[in-house]
Amino acid sequence: MDFDLPEELRLLKETVRLFVDRELIPIEMTSMDGAIMRPEVRALLEDKAKKLGLWHLDVPQEYGGQGLNLLGMVVVWEEIARTIAMPPRGPSVFGPDIRHVLFTLNPAQKEKYLFPVLRGEKKTAFAQSEPDAGSDPGAMRTTAVRDGDHYIINGYKRWITGAADADFLQLVAATDRAKGSRGGLSMFLVDTDTPGVKVVRKTPTVMGDEPCEIAFDDVNVPAENIIGEEGGGMRAAQSWITAGRLYQACRGLGVAKRCLDLMVSYAQQRVTFGAPLAERQAVQFMIADSFTEHHMTQLLVYQLAARTDAGAAGRHESYMAKIAGTELGFRVADRCMQIHGGMGLATEMPISKMWRDARSFMITEGPVEVMRMVLAREIFRGRK
Ligand SMILES: Cc1cc2nc3c(=O)[nH]c(=O)nc-3n(C[C@H](O)[C@H](O)[C@H](O)COP(=O)(O)OP(=O)(O)OC[C@H]3O[C@@H](n4cnc5c(N)ncnc54)[C@H](O)[C@@H]3O)c2cc1C
């Protein structure tokens, strides 16, 4: 049993770490304009990433990408998450955020939707959540009713990241509400300029991102725009979800690592009552616990990624990773804030932003309680 990363991934991790330290952390307090990364900053960094061979890392080689496996992406994601220079959701400077369902499109769909995304000509958003269906997509009310060679879509989506700029949506809708998530949901490619699609409003959040609400009023979508077969919507959406959970776990790992570094450094400099904080047991314990918990979680996340790459991972493992990684991120960010005292609360420091981001990862793409619920189900069924 080998617990070390393969040499090529250690080198990749080091390259990304240096990129984050030299290019991203120094500009992280000025790189964003609200929810958006400043276009000139993004363009410059994308150019540098391309020159370093850090572009389209998870895109399969047949589409011109690097074809990194999940373990490779995990080490990249955890390094990237050490900085707040980029939005916590959406495209990084290493290429657009492409859900893997787009690689399952048929040839005509790839021509119209996947390739323009890869070339940077089109933007897309994933639209599943609704006012009454967040954790529980089976409760969704948006319907797609077949009408000859079209589907007519009616409904309302909420919390859709990037929808205001998207050219098309990967939309999940009910084709059979009685079946819910057990075969009743289907996934469609919906151009956002189709009559009847309307971005109603943005919802500002404490993290600074502004997901959108979208109304669908008798939207006519060609039947050829269905992804896979009717009723396969959950399967299509799920195809990204293990990677999505790992992504969120890595966000937590990255936040924890950066906060740990900040804590160690601050505890050594800051003197109270005549001694550095580093000499106080209360502070030492917070740092020692954070270090231990980070190490344990990193092992869990790496192991899950390696087992997923080998086709050996059980579903329960991604639930564990999401719970452990996201809760670690928030816990360590919170300790970091505490150790920094007032400076932990100052918005001129990155800590409060990491703390807010880390809090959100415990909710988005499946709250930790729902992860625990489905994990417990797997345990009781003896399927772990
Ligand atoms: C910034 C942001 C970006 C997002 N981007 C997207 C996107 O791009 N596309 C998209 O489709 N969605 C997106 N979402 C939606 C996100 O995935 C949902 O918010 C999330 O799944 C939770 O759904 P909900 O908010 O409706 O919470 P609910 O489902 O109403 O749950 C509320 C709370 O109840 C508790 N809970 C729920 N069910 C259970 C249970 N069974 N047992 C115990 N406790 C439970 C949990 O604590 C949960 O946090 C985004 C959300 C945010 C905030």
mmCIF file of C-alpha atoms and ligand atoms in Angstrom, residues 89 99 125-131 133-136 158-162 205 207 209 211 360 362-367 369-370 373, ligand 1:
data_model
loop_
_atom_site.group_PDB
_atom_site.id
_atom_site.type_symbol
_atom_site.label_atom_id
_atom_site.label_comp_id
_atom_site.label_asym_id
_atom_site.label_seq_id
_atom_site.Cartn_x
_atom_site.Cartn_y
_atom_site.Cartn_z
ATOM 1 C CA ARG A 89 -17.733 28.732 -7.924
ATOM 2 C CA ARG A 99 -19.430 19.306 -15.904
ATOM 3 C CA ALA A 125 -24.763 26.955 -16.252
ATOM 4 C CA PHE A 126 -26.216 23.966 -14.444
ATOM 5 C CA ALA A 127 -29.887 24.468 -13.524
ATOM 6 C CA GLN A 128 -31.380 21.964 -11.130
ATOM 7 C CA SER A 129 -32.398 23.686 -7.874
ATOM 8 C CA GLU A 130 -35.825 25.232 -7.388
ATOM 9 C CA PRO A 131 -37.602 27.134 -4.617
ATOM 10 C CA ALA A 133 -36.548 21.449 -4.530
ATOM 11 C CA GLY A 134 -32.990 22.028 -3.356
ATOM 12 C CA SER A 135 -31.661 19.039 -1.439
ATOM 13 C CA ASP A 136 -34.508 16.965 -2.821
ATOM 14 C CA ARG A 158 -33.331 29.216 -8.179
ATOM 15 C CA TRP A 159 -29.679 29.544 -7.144
ATOM 16 C CA ILE A 160 -28.279 29.043 -10.640
ATOM 17 C CA THR A 161 -24.629 30.099 -10.676
ATOM 18 C CA GLY A 162 -23.528 31.960 -13.802
ATOM 19 C CA THR A 205 -24.961 35.905 -0.844
ATOM 20 C CA MET A 207 -19.771 34.869 -0.187
ATOM 21 C CA ASP A 209 -21.564 35.373 -5.538
ATOM 22 C CA PRO A 211 -26.805 32.999 -8.291
ATOM 23 C CA SER A 360 -21.230 27.818 2.057
ATOM 24 C CA MET A 362 -21.410 22.794 3.879
ATOM 25 C CA ILE A 363 -24.699 23.709 2.149
ATOM 26 C CA THR A 364 -24.264 23.859 -1.619
ATOM 27 C CA GLU A 365 -24.400 20.723 -3.789
ATOM 28 C CA GLY A 366 -25.924 18.749 -0.932
ATOM 29 C CA PRO A 367 -25.989 19.955 2.698
ATOM 30 C CA GLU A 369 -27.069 16.626 6.898
ATOM 31 C CA VAL A 370 -28.301 15.160 3.622
ATOM 32 C CA MET A 373 -28.688 10.818 5.768
HETATM 33 C C1 LIG B 1 -24.150 30.240 -3.870
HETATM 34 C C2 LIG B 1 -24.978 29.106 -4.350
HETATM 35 C C3 LIG B 1 -24.765 28.596 -5.626
HETATM 36 C C4 LIG B 1 -25.557 27.562 -6.114
HETATM 37 N N1 LIG B 1 -25.395 27.141 -7.407
HETATM 38 C C5 LIG B 1 -26.267 26.243 -7.920
HETATM 39 C C6 LIG B 1 -26.242 25.918 -9.327
HETATM 40 O O1 LIG B 1 -25.410 26.431 -10.087
HETATM 41 N N2 LIG B 1 -27.166 25.066 -9.810
HETATM 42 C C7 LIG B 1 -28.116 24.483 -9.018
HETATM 43 O O2 LIG B 1 -28.922 23.713 -9.529
HETATM 44 N N3 LIG B 1 -28.172 24.761 -7.675
HETATM 45 C C8 LIG B 1 -27.273 25.632 -7.127
HETATM 46 N N4 LIG B 1 -27.347 25.949 -5.780
HETATM 47 C C9 LIG B 1 -28.349 25.314 -4.937
HETATM 48 C C10 LIG B 1 -27.764 24.448 -3.842
HETATM 49 O O3 LIG B 1 -27.255 23.253 -4.376
HETATM 50 C C11 LIG B 1 -28.871 24.233 -2.797
HETATM 51 O O4 LIG B 1 -28.958 25.439 -2.069
HETATM 52 C C12 LIG B 1 -28.599 23.088 -1.888
HETATM 53 O O5 LIG B 1 -28.714 21.877 -2.574
HETATM 54 C C13 LIG B 1 -29.566 23.082 -0.707
HETATM 55 O O6 LIG B 1 -30.877 23.250 -1.134
HETATM 56 P P1 LIG B 1 -31.839 24.313 -0.397
HETATM 57 O O7 LIG B 1 -31.099 25.612 -0.334
HETATM 58 O O8 LIG B 1 -33.154 24.314 -1.069
HETATM 59 O O9 LIG B 1 -31.974 23.777 1.062
HETATM 60 P P2 LIG B 1 -33.108 22.772 1.611
HETATM 61 O O10 LIG B 1 -33.194 21.571 0.752
HETATM 62 O O11 LIG B 1 -34.365 23.532 1.850
HETATM 63 O O12 LIG B 1 -32.488 22.387 3.009
HETATM 64 C C14 LIG B 1 -32.342 23.386 4.046
HETATM 65 C C15 LIG B 1 -31.557 22.810 5.190
HETATM 66 O O13 LIG B 1 -32.326 21.782 5.785
HETATM 67 C C16 LIG B 1 -31.509 20.724 6.217
HETATM 68 N N5 LIG B 1 -31.988 19.492 5.571
HETATM 69 C C17 LIG B 1 -32.541 19.356 4.350
HETATM 70 N N6 LIG B 1 -32.910 18.078 4.130
HETATM 71 C C18 LIG B 1 -32.588 17.396 5.254
HETATM 72 C C19 LIG B 1 -32.705 16.037 5.663
HETATM 73 N N7 LIG B 1 -33.232 15.125 4.853
HETATM 74 N N8 LIG B 1 -32.262 15.699 6.893
HETATM 75 C C20 LIG B 1 -31.732 16.637 7.723
HETATM 76 N N9 LIG B 1 -31.593 17.919 7.395
HETATM 77 C C21 LIG B 1 -32.015 18.303 6.179
HETATM 78 C C22 LIG B 1 -30.074 21.079 5.823
HETATM 79 O O14 LIG B 1 -29.433 21.645 6.961
HETATM 80 C C23 LIG B 1 -30.256 22.128 4.769
HETATM 81 O O15 LIG B 1 -29.160 23.038 4.738
HETATM 82 C C24 LIG B 1 -26.544 26.988 -5.271
HETATM 83 C C25 LIG B 1 -26.745 27.489 -3.993
HETATM 84 C C26 LIG B 1 -25.996 28.544 -3.536
HETATM 85 C C27 LIG B 1 -26.280 29.087 -2.160
#
